[in-house]
Amino acid sequence: GAVVSQHPSRVICKSGTSVKIECRSLDFQATTMFWYRQFPKKSLMLMATSNEGSKATYEQGVEKDKFLINHASLTLSTLTVTSAHPEDSSFYICSARSGGIEKLFFGSGTQLSVL
Amino acid sequence: EDKVVQSPLSLVVHEGDTVTLNCSYEVTNFRSLLWYKQEKKAPTFLFMLTSSGIEKKSGRLSSILDKKELFSILNITATQTGDSAIYLCAVGSGGSNYKLTFGKGTLLTVNP
């Protein structure tokens, strides 16, 4: 099956710093990538949808200036958490979709801890 | 606003029991319904359903979709401790603006 690589898997940072998370599709072209946030034992909450070469579409309540998403190529999307605060601590997970295929393939997630 | 509602939110059973997980939805421009299993990290794909009344089966797991009543069920027979996980239901909707909306999940715990 299709492989989506996400890294880092875990990051600990100080409050006020920025953190970049990468999501790569390794064996297919990801026309659309999705970024989710997940709290312990809770479901995935969609943060934003990014299409290659265009601006990301953010869900209501998600600050686009705080969570910067770039989808510059068909195999790479990045999420940058700017000026991170402790309340941004969470599990972030990306997923990718290729063309007309409706099944999403997930990265392994990034556990962000902001001190 | 698209909605996906799963029930129960959590369930504790003994090995060998059969469980039924429920997922109902209200979305605009329905495309498909998907079930995922999440243990520790990334959700793993179980089923994708697009047509009503056609059961999909994989080993002890099976699922069916009812597009008239807007729900799906996931059955697990002869449960094992390895089935313990969060089971996520997601609905794909939209045209060019396709997105996948997840329910809150069902936390299944299978005790020996």
PDB file of C-alpha atoms in Angstrom:
ATOM      1  CA  GLY A   1       0.000   0.000   0.000  1.00  0.00           C
ATOM      2  CA  ALA A   2       0.860   3.648  -0.255  1.00  0.00           C
ATOM      3  CA  VAL A   3       3.319   5.020   2.287  1.00  0.00           C
ATOM      4  CA  VAL A   4       3.184   8.395   3.990  1.00  0.00           C
ATOM      5  CA  SER A   5       6.198   9.408   6.034  1.00  0.00           C
ATOM      6  CA  GLN A   6       5.842  11.997   8.781  1.00  0.00           C
ATOM      7  CA  HIS A   7       8.612  13.406  10.917  1.00  0.00           C
ATOM      8  CA  PRO A   8       9.657  14.135  13.484  1.00  0.00           C
ATOM      9  CA  SER A   9       7.697  11.557  15.458  1.00  0.00           C
ATOM     10  CA  ARG A  10       8.212  13.475  18.665  1.00  0.00           C
ATOM     11  CA  VAL A  11       9.352  17.005  19.416  1.00  0.00           C
ATOM     12  CA  ILE A  12       9.754  18.911  22.641  1.00  0.00           C
ATOM     13  CA  CYS A  13      10.223  22.652  22.398  1.00  0.00           C
ATOM     14  CA  LYS A  14      10.195  25.766  24.495  1.00  0.00           C
ATOM     15  CA  SER A  15       7.258  28.123  24.513  1.00  0.00           C
ATOM     16  CA  GLY A  16       7.619  30.803  21.848  1.00  0.00           C
ATOM     17  CA  THR A  17       9.599  28.746  19.369  1.00  0.00           C
ATOM     18  CA  SER A  18       8.364  27.469  16.003  1.00  0.00           C
ATOM     19  CA  VAL A  19       8.189  23.824  15.042  1.00  0.00           C
ATOM     20  CA  LYS A  20       8.002  22.378  11.537  1.00  0.00           C
ATOM     21  CA  ILE A  21       6.448  18.990  10.819  1.00  0.00           C
ATOM     22  CA  GLU A  22       6.947  17.306   7.445  1.00  0.00           C
ATOM     23  CA  CYS A  23       4.644  14.910   5.661  1.00  0.00           C
ATOM     24  CA  ARG A  24       5.872  13.065   2.575  1.00  0.00           C
ATOM     25  CA  SER A  25       4.138  10.651   0.248  1.00  0.00           C
ATOM     26  CA  LEU A  26       6.834   8.159  -0.681  1.00  0.00           C
ATOM     27  CA  ASP A  27       5.362   6.191  -3.552  1.00  0.00           C
ATOM     28  CA  PHE A  28       2.509   8.246  -4.942  1.00  0.00           C
ATOM     29  CA  GLN A  29       1.651  11.817  -5.828  1.00  0.00           C
ATOM     30  CA  ALA A  30      -0.458  13.404  -3.127  1.00  0.00           C
ATOM     31  CA  THR A  31      -2.713  15.938  -4.783  1.00  0.00           C
ATOM     32  CA  THR A  32      -4.345  16.672  -1.455  1.00  0.00           C
ATOM     33  CA  MET A  33      -2.975  16.496   2.060  1.00  0.00           C
ATOM     34  CA  PHE A  34      -4.900  16.858   5.290  1.00  0.00           C
ATOM     35  CA  TRP A  35      -3.630  17.872   8.692  1.00  0.00           C
ATOM     36  CA  TYR A  36      -5.349  16.632  11.836  1.00  0.00           C
ATOM     37  CA  ARG A  37      -4.918  17.227  15.534  1.00  0.00           C
ATOM     38  CA  GLN A  38      -5.747  14.608  18.115  1.00  0.00           C
ATOM     39  CA  PHE A  39      -6.000  14.779  21.904  1.00  0.00           C
ATOM     40  CA  PRO A  40      -5.517  11.647  24.056  1.00  0.00           C
ATOM     41  CA  LYS A  41      -8.257   9.083  23.472  1.00  0.00           C
ATOM     42  CA  LYS A  42     -10.138  11.517  21.253  1.00  0.00           C
ATOM     43  CA  SER A  43     -10.847  11.509  17.570  1.00  0.00           C
ATOM     44  CA  LEU A  44      -9.019  13.304  14.804  1.00  0.00           C
ATOM     45  CA  MET A  45      -9.981  16.931  14.281  1.00  0.00           C
ATOM     46  CA  LEU A  46      -9.372  18.255  10.797  1.00  0.00           C
ATOM     47  CA  MET A  47      -7.297  21.422  10.905  1.00  0.00           C
ATOM     48  CA  ALA A  48      -6.767  22.170   7.242  1.00  0.00           C
ATOM     49  CA  THR A  49      -6.752  20.787   3.735  1.00  0.00           C
ATOM     50  CA  SER A  50      -3.955  21.612   1.341  1.00  0.00           C
ATOM     51  CA  ASN A  51      -3.843  21.116  -2.391  1.00  0.00           C
ATOM     52  CA  GLU A  52      -0.537  21.161  -4.208  1.00  0.00           C
ATOM     53  CA  GLY A  53       0.394  24.626  -5.353  1.00  0.00           C
ATOM     54  CA  SER A  54      -2.483  26.470  -3.715  1.00  0.00           C
ATOM     55  CA  LYS A  55      -3.266  27.967  -0.335  1.00  0.00           C
ATOM     56  CA  ALA A  56      -4.535  25.691   2.400  1.00  0.00           C
ATOM     57  CA  THR A  57      -8.182  25.728   3.436  1.00  0.00           C
ATOM     58  CA  TYR A  58      -8.502  25.976   7.190  1.00  0.00           C
ATOM     59  CA  GLU A  59     -11.364  24.649   9.302  1.00  0.00           C
ATOM     60  CA  GLN A  60     -13.339  27.046  11.421  1.00  0.00           C
ATOM     61  CA  GLY A  61     -11.519  27.970  14.602  1.00  0.00           C
ATOM     62  CA  VAL A  62      -8.046  27.096  13.330  1.00  0.00           C
ATOM     63  CA  GLU A  63      -5.695  30.088  13.189  1.00  0.00           C
ATOM     64  CA  LYS A  64      -4.000  30.116   9.814  1.00  0.00           C
ATOM     65  CA  ASP A  65      -1.282  32.486  10.989  1.00  0.00           C
ATOM     66  CA  LYS A  66      -0.400  30.139  13.805  1.00  0.00           C
ATOM     67  CA  PHE A  67      -0.527  26.882  11.854  1.00  0.00           C
ATOM     68  CA  LEU A  68       1.245  27.564   8.572  1.00  0.00           C
ATOM     69  CA  ILE A  69       0.745  24.924   5.917  1.00  0.00           C
ATOM     70  CA  ASN A  70       2.781  24.643   2.761  1.00  0.00           C
ATOM     71  CA  HIS A  71       2.180  22.086   0.009  1.00  0.00           C
ATOM     72  CA  ALA A  72       4.850  23.056  -2.463  1.00  0.00           C
ATOM     73  CA  SER A  73       5.139  19.733  -4.267  1.00  0.00           C
ATOM     74  CA  LEU A  74       3.097  16.623  -4.965  1.00  0.00           C
ATOM     75  CA  THR A  75       5.052  14.672  -2.374  1.00  0.00           C
ATOM     76  CA  LEU A  76       5.597  17.119   0.471  1.00  0.00           C
ATOM     77  CA  SER A  77       3.464  19.179   2.817  1.00  0.00           C
ATOM     78  CA  THR A  78       4.678  20.944   5.939  1.00  0.00           C
ATOM     79  CA  LEU A  79       2.896  22.226   9.018  1.00  0.00           C
ATOM     80  CA  THR A  80       4.675  24.916  11.012  1.00  0.00           C
ATOM     81  CA  VAL A  81       3.397  25.695  14.482  1.00  0.00           C
ATOM     82  CA  THR A  82       4.522  29.267  15.042  1.00  0.00           C
ATOM     83  CA  SER A  83       5.225  30.759  18.475  1.00  0.00           C
ATOM     84  CA  ALA A  84       4.180  27.515  20.129  1.00  0.00           C
ATOM     85  CA  HIS A  85       2.446  27.593  23.495  1.00  0.00           C
ATOM     86  CA  PRO A  86       1.758  24.753  25.962  1.00  0.00           C
ATOM     87  CA  GLU A  87      -1.857  24.555  24.771  1.00  0.00           C
ATOM     88  CA  ASP A  88      -0.521  23.616  21.315  1.00  0.00           C
ATOM     89  CA  SER A  89       0.810  20.377  22.791  1.00  0.00           C
ATOM     90  CA  SER A  90      -0.973  17.603  20.965  1.00  0.00           C
ATOM     91  CA  PHE A  91      -0.634  14.746  18.495  1.00  0.00           C
ATOM     92  CA  TYR A  92      -0.548  16.047  14.913  1.00  0.00           C
ATOM     93  CA  ILE A  93      -1.118  13.663  12.060  1.00  0.00           C
ATOM     94  CA  CYS A  94      -1.136  14.140   8.321  1.00  0.00           C
ATOM     95  CA  SER A  95      -2.825  12.157   5.633  1.00  0.00           C
ATOM     96  CA  ALA A  96      -2.579  12.171   1.873  1.00  0.00           C
ATOM     97  CA  ARG A  97      -4.862  11.437  -1.005  1.00  0.00           C
ATOM     98  CA  SER A  98      -4.062  10.834  -4.628  1.00  0.00           C
ATOM     99  CA  GLY A  99      -6.306  12.110  -7.391  1.00  0.00           C
ATOM    100  CA  GLY A 100      -9.683  10.398  -7.462  1.00  0.00           C
ATOM    101  CA  ILE A 101      -8.808   7.840  -4.800  1.00  0.00           C
ATOM    102  CA  GLU A 102     -10.935   8.431  -1.723  1.00  0.00           C
ATOM    103  CA  LYS A 103      -8.998   6.358   0.759  1.00  0.00           C
ATOM    104  CA  LEU A 104      -6.578   8.405   2.813  1.00  0.00           C
ATOM    105  CA  PHE A 105      -3.148   7.186   3.825  1.00  0.00           C
ATOM    106  CA  PHE A 106      -1.881   8.396   7.156  1.00  0.00           C
ATOM    107  CA  GLY A 107       1.504   9.416   8.433  1.00  0.00           C
ATOM    108  CA  SER A 108       2.631   8.024  11.775  1.00  0.00           C
ATOM    109  CA  GLY A 109       1.987  11.290  13.586  1.00  0.00           C
ATOM    110  CA  THR A 110       4.016  13.803  15.572  1.00  0.00           C
ATOM    111  CA  GLN A 111       3.693  14.212  19.321  1.00  0.00           C
ATOM    112  CA  LEU A 112       4.382  17.859  20.116  1.00  0.00           C
ATOM    113  CA  SER A 113       5.124  18.895  23.687  1.00  0.00           C
ATOM    114  CA  VAL A 114       5.575  22.594  24.386  1.00  0.00           C
ATOM    115  CA  LEU A 115       7.183  23.414  27.714  1.00  0.00           C
TER     116      LEU A 115
ATOM    117  CA  GLU B   1     -21.888  21.446   8.899  1.00  0.00           C
ATOM    118  CA  ASP B   2     -20.989  17.810   8.272  1.00  0.00           C
ATOM    119  CA  LYS B   3     -21.542  15.482  11.237  1.00  0.00           C
ATOM    120  CA  VAL B   4     -20.396  11.972  11.994  1.00  0.00           C
ATOM    121  CA  VAL B   5     -21.632  10.400  15.223  1.00  0.00           C
ATOM    122  CA  GLN B   6     -20.299   7.154  16.602  1.00  0.00           C
ATOM    123  CA  SER B   7     -21.719   5.040  19.377  1.00  0.00           C
ATOM    124  CA  PRO B   8     -20.945   3.808  21.862  1.00  0.00           C
ATOM    125  CA  LEU B   9     -18.004   6.048  22.741  1.00  0.00           C
ATOM    126  CA  SER B  10     -16.432   3.235  24.728  1.00  0.00           C
ATOM    127  CA  LEU B  11     -17.054  -0.448  25.190  1.00  0.00           C
ATOM    128  CA  VAL B  12     -15.494  -3.138  27.381  1.00  0.00           C
ATOM    129  CA  VAL B  13     -16.002  -6.791  26.477  1.00  0.00           C
ATOM    130  CA  HIS B  14     -14.460 -10.190  27.131  1.00  0.00           C
ATOM    131  CA  GLU B  15     -12.525 -12.223  24.617  1.00  0.00           C
ATOM    132  CA  GLY B  16     -14.861 -14.174  22.404  1.00  0.00           C
ATOM    133  CA  ASP B  17     -17.696 -11.652  22.546  1.00  0.00           C
ATOM    134  CA  THR B  18     -19.180 -10.123  19.416  1.00  0.00           C
ATOM    135  CA  VAL B  19     -19.404  -6.339  19.198  1.00  0.00           C
ATOM    136  CA  THR B  20     -21.278  -3.938  16.939  1.00  0.00           C
ATOM    137  CA  LEU B  21     -20.058  -0.390  16.502  1.00  0.00           C
ATOM    138  CA  ASN B  22     -22.359   2.249  15.060  1.00  0.00           C
ATOM    139  CA  CYS B  23     -21.771   5.272  12.877  1.00  0.00           C
ATOM    140  CA  SER B  24     -24.415   7.727  11.665  1.00  0.00           C
ATOM    141  CA  TYR B  25     -23.780  10.733   9.498  1.00  0.00           C
ATOM    142  CA  GLU B  26     -25.178  13.918   8.001  1.00  0.00           C
ATOM    143  CA  VAL B  27     -23.040  15.315   5.228  1.00  0.00           C
ATOM    144  CA  THR B  28     -23.434  17.269   2.045  1.00  0.00           C
ATOM    145  CA  ASN B  29     -22.524  15.410  -1.124  1.00  0.00           C
ATOM    146  CA  PHE B  30     -21.702  12.014   0.376  1.00  0.00           C
ATOM    147  CA  ARG B  31     -18.939  10.124  -1.384  1.00  0.00           C
ATOM    148  CA  SER B  32     -17.922   7.232   0.879  1.00  0.00           C
ATOM    149  CA  LEU B  33     -17.750   5.955   4.445  1.00  0.00           C
ATOM    150  CA  LEU B  34     -14.533   4.566   5.827  1.00  0.00           C
ATOM    151  CA  TRP B  35     -13.605   2.645   8.954  1.00  0.00           C
ATOM    152  CA  TYR B  36     -10.164   2.875  10.518  1.00  0.00           C
ATOM    153  CA  LYS B  37      -8.528   1.182  13.494  1.00  0.00           C
ATOM    154  CA  GLN B  38      -6.161   3.245  15.603  1.00  0.00           C
ATOM    155  CA  GLU B  39      -3.955   1.580  18.171  1.00  0.00           C
ATOM    156  CA  LYS B  40      -1.025   3.789  19.029  1.00  0.00           C
ATOM    157  CA  LYS B  41      -0.139   5.983  16.113  1.00  0.00           C
ATOM    158  CA  ALA B  42      -1.490   6.202  12.596  1.00  0.00           C
ATOM    159  CA  PRO B  43      -4.993   4.904  11.876  1.00  0.00           C
ATOM    160  CA  THR B  44      -4.983   1.811   9.699  1.00  0.00           C
ATOM    161  CA  PHE B  45      -7.574   1.366   7.006  1.00  0.00           C
ATOM    162  CA  LEU B  46     -10.250  -1.280   7.449  1.00  0.00           C
ATOM    163  CA  PHE B  47     -13.070  -0.719   4.968  1.00  0.00           C
ATOM    164  CA  MET B  48     -14.432   1.757   2.483  1.00  0.00           C
ATOM    165  CA  LEU B  49     -18.149   1.605   1.727  1.00  0.00           C
ATOM    166  CA  THR B  50     -19.901   3.401  -1.076  1.00  0.00           C
ATOM    167  CA  SER B  51     -22.953   1.272  -1.845  1.00  0.00           C
ATOM    168  CA  SER B  52     -25.887   0.413   0.393  1.00  0.00           C
ATOM    169  CA  GLY B  53     -26.522  -3.119   1.534  1.00  0.00           C
ATOM    170  CA  ILE B  54     -23.279  -4.683   0.357  1.00  0.00           C
ATOM    171  CA  GLU B  55     -21.380  -6.226   3.242  1.00  0.00           C
ATOM    172  CA  LYS B  56     -17.629  -5.965   3.252  1.00  0.00           C
ATOM    173  CA  LYS B  57     -15.796  -8.645   5.177  1.00  0.00           C
ATOM    174  CA  SER B  58     -12.246  -9.203   6.311  1.00  0.00           C
ATOM    175  CA  GLY B  59     -11.684 -12.101   8.668  1.00  0.00           C
ATOM    176  CA  ARG B  60     -13.666 -11.488  11.837  1.00  0.00           C
ATOM    177  CA  LEU B  61     -14.543  -7.926  10.822  1.00  0.00           C
ATOM    178  CA  SER B  62     -17.428  -6.922   8.614  1.00  0.00           C
ATOM    179  CA  SER B  63     -19.217  -3.711   7.780  1.00  0.00           C
ATOM    180  CA  ILE B  64     -22.288  -2.550   5.942  1.00  0.00           C
ATOM    181  CA  LEU B  65     -23.692   0.802   4.871  1.00  0.00           C
ATOM    182  CA  ASP B  66     -27.283   2.031   4.737  1.00  0.00           C
ATOM    183  CA  LYS B  67     -27.420   5.178   2.625  1.00  0.00           C
ATOM    184  CA  LYS B  68     -31.140   5.619   3.131  1.00  0.00           C
ATOM    185  CA  GLU B  69     -30.921   5.688   6.917  1.00  0.00           C
ATOM    186  CA  LEU B  70     -27.452   7.286   6.833  1.00  0.00           C
ATOM    187  CA  PHE B  71     -25.563   4.862   9.014  1.00  0.00           C
ATOM    188  CA  SER B  72     -23.033   2.079   9.015  1.00  0.00           C
ATOM    189  CA  ILE B  73     -22.110  -0.676  11.431  1.00  0.00           C
ATOM    190  CA  LEU B  74     -18.828  -2.425  12.057  1.00  0.00           C
ATOM    191  CA  ASN B  75     -19.069  -5.941  13.485  1.00  0.00           C
ATOM    192  CA  ILE B  76     -16.274  -7.814  15.160  1.00  0.00           C
ATOM    193  CA  THR B  77     -16.905 -11.460  16.008  1.00  0.00           C
ATOM    194  CA  ALA B  78     -14.941 -13.648  18.428  1.00  0.00           C
ATOM    195  CA  THR B  79     -13.070 -10.613  19.748  1.00  0.00           C
ATOM    196  CA  GLN B  80      -9.441 -10.912  20.814  1.00  0.00           C
ATOM    197  CA  THR B  81      -7.325  -8.693  23.059  1.00  0.00           C
ATOM    198  CA  GLY B  82      -5.540  -7.467  19.933  1.00  0.00           C
ATOM    199  CA  ASP B  83      -8.797  -5.908  18.781  1.00  0.00           C
ATOM    200  CA  SER B  84      -8.497  -3.347  21.580  1.00  0.00           C
ATOM    201  CA  ALA B  85      -8.201   0.035  19.854  1.00  0.00           C
ATOM    202  CA  ILE B  86     -10.090   3.161  18.901  1.00  0.00           C
ATOM    203  CA  TYR B  87     -12.303   2.503  15.892  1.00  0.00           C
ATOM    204  CA  LEU B  88     -12.847   5.565  13.775  1.00  0.00           C
ATOM    205  CA  CYS B  89     -15.624   6.139  11.288  1.00  0.00           C
ATOM    206  CA  ALA B  90     -15.045   8.784   8.644  1.00  0.00           C
ATOM    207  CA  VAL B  91     -17.212  10.117   5.854  1.00  0.00           C
ATOM    208  CA  GLY B  92     -15.812  11.472   2.634  1.00  0.00           C
ATOM    209  CA  SER B  93     -17.805  14.290   1.108  1.00  0.00           C
ATOM    210  CA  GLY B  94     -17.576  17.116  -1.377  1.00  0.00           C
ATOM    211  CA  GLY B  95     -16.561  17.375  -4.990  1.00  0.00           C
ATOM    212  CA  SER B  96     -13.385  19.216  -5.848  1.00  0.00           C
ATOM    213  CA  ASN B  97     -13.248  20.227  -2.181  1.00  0.00           C
ATOM    214  CA  TYR B  98     -13.246  16.636  -0.960  1.00  0.00           C
ATOM    215  CA  LYS B  99     -12.711  16.170   2.765  1.00  0.00           C
ATOM    216  CA  LEU B 100     -12.920  13.395   5.313  1.00  0.00           C
ATOM    217  CA  THR B 101     -14.842  14.061   8.514  1.00  0.00           C
ATOM    218  CA  PHE B 102     -14.191  11.769  11.456  1.00  0.00           C
ATOM    219  CA  GLY B 103     -16.486  10.723  14.257  1.00  0.00           C
ATOM    220  CA  LYS B 104     -15.258  10.787  17.850  1.00  0.00           C
ATOM    221  CA  GLY B 105     -14.381   7.115  17.718  1.00  0.00           C
ATOM    222  CA  THR B 106     -15.295   4.101  19.799  1.00  0.00           C
ATOM    223  CA  LEU B 107     -12.717   2.964  22.339  1.00  0.00           C
ATOM    224  CA  LEU B 108     -12.952  -0.829  22.437  1.00  0.00           C
ATOM    225  CA  THR B 109     -11.280  -2.730  25.242  1.00  0.00           C
ATOM    226  CA  VAL B 110     -11.201  -6.509  25.033  1.00  0.00           C
ATOM    227  CA  ASN B 111     -10.278  -8.193  28.294  1.00  0.00           C
ATOM    228  CA  PRO B 112      -8.867 -11.721  28.475  1.00  0.00           C
TER     229      PRO B 112
END
